[in-house]
XYZ file of C-alpha atoms in Angstrom:
109
model
C 20.332 -0.239 -2.284
C 18.183 2.806 -2.703
C 17.924 2.314 -6.594
C 16.595 -1.000 -5.874
C 14.061 0.266 -3.261
C 13.162 3.096 -5.710
C 12.652 0.514 -8.519
C 10.654 -1.453 -6.337
C 8.177 1.292 -5.271
C 7.645 2.189 -8.997
C 6.564 -1.498 -9.465
C 4.325 -1.102 -6.703
C 2.596 2.203 -7.775
C 2.243 0.859 -11.331
C 0.476 -2.721 -10.153
C -1.235 -1.229 -6.869
C -4.503 -2.060 -8.407
C -3.725 -5.532 -9.042
C -2.508 -8.459 -7.181
C 1.005 -8.670 -6.236
C 3.335 -10.877 -4.395
C 6.204 -9.872 -2.505
C 8.113 -12.373 -4.673
C 6.991 -10.253 -7.446
C 8.254 -7.223 -5.849
C 11.355 -8.427 -4.763
C 12.181 -9.737 -8.384
C 11.464 -6.215 -9.703
C 14.286 -5.149 -7.526
C 16.684 -8.137 -8.559
C 16.680 -9.451 -4.770
C 15.772 -12.493 -3.092
C 12.452 -12.069 -1.103
C 14.063 -12.455 2.368
C 16.737 -9.828 1.453
C 14.186 -7.697 0.098
C 11.622 -7.356 3.046
C 14.830 -6.713 5.454
C 15.996 -4.055 3.129
C 12.576 -2.492 3.133
C 11.563 -2.425 6.523
C 15.178 -1.286 7.387
C 14.496 1.763 4.891
C 10.919 2.527 5.017
C 9.986 1.420 8.668
C 7.143 -0.323 7.712
C 6.514 -3.952 6.003
C 6.087 -4.431 2.486
C 2.518 -5.483 3.127
C 1.732 -2.523 5.488
C 3.212 -0.445 2.969
C 0.855 -1.523 0.189
C -2.346 -1.637 2.150
C -1.339 1.945 3.187
C -1.188 2.888 -0.096
C -4.454 1.268 -1.397
C -6.315 3.060 1.479
C -4.809 6.342 0.653
C -5.989 6.088 -3.159
C -9.504 4.831 -1.924
C -9.702 7.847 0.158
C -8.656 10.264 -2.347
C -10.759 8.526 -4.741
C -13.880 8.998 -2.152
C -12.870 12.592 -1.804
C -12.300 13.600 -5.333
C -15.142 11.534 -7.051
C -17.782 11.546 -4.311
C -18.118 7.944 -5.134
C -19.905 5.633 -2.637
C -17.783 3.759 -0.063
C -18.763 0.144 -1.480
C -17.768 1.167 -5.076
C -14.504 1.960 -3.920
C -13.693 -0.803 -1.956
C -14.845 -3.026 -4.592
C -12.757 -1.395 -7.255
C -9.391 -2.686 -6.132
C -9.786 -5.941 -7.891
C -10.794 -7.692 -4.538
C -13.912 -9.473 -4.180
C -14.744 -7.900 -0.803
C -18.318 -7.219 -1.586
C -19.136 -10.630 -2.549
C -17.256 -12.011 0.479
C -19.171 -9.663 2.840
C -22.546 -11.108 1.355
C -21.479 -14.439 1.285
C -20.727 -13.875 4.910
C -24.266 -12.300 5.538
C -25.845 -15.367 4.094
C -23.697 -17.789 6.089
C -24.548 -15.794 9.330
C -28.217 -15.830 8.734
C -28.144 -19.508 7.778
C -26.442 -20.156 11.091
C -28.738 -17.838 12.856
C -31.911 -19.806 11.451
C -30.671 -22.837 12.238
C -29.805 -21.981 15.872
C -33.128 -20.263 16.140
C -35.062 -23.416 15.100
C -32.972 -25.595 17.685
C -33.604 -23.183 20.342
C -37.051 -23.024 19.293
C -37.266 -26.883 20.091
C -36.176 -26.556 23.481
C -38.491 -23.678 24.670
C -41.553 -25.781 23.946
């Protein structure tokens, strides 16, 4: 059991900067998704998703401390589109706010 967990932790660490699914991780441990998640939770006390999220945050914190990089650069370097999504949300919010102010302006006259 512990060998399988160690194998999967090695897989997670090797692929931490990439998108991975629980199915991929379970397969690296030669286990089903259901069995692997139960085993992981039982042995570590956290879910697979929580573990990966915490590891990514730890790596990002280390990068910020050592390299003195900007937070936005570190956040977007994990392969996700966080910065782009944030900008899209801001544009969407501004658009809705402008629409709402136009509508409200019509009623205030």
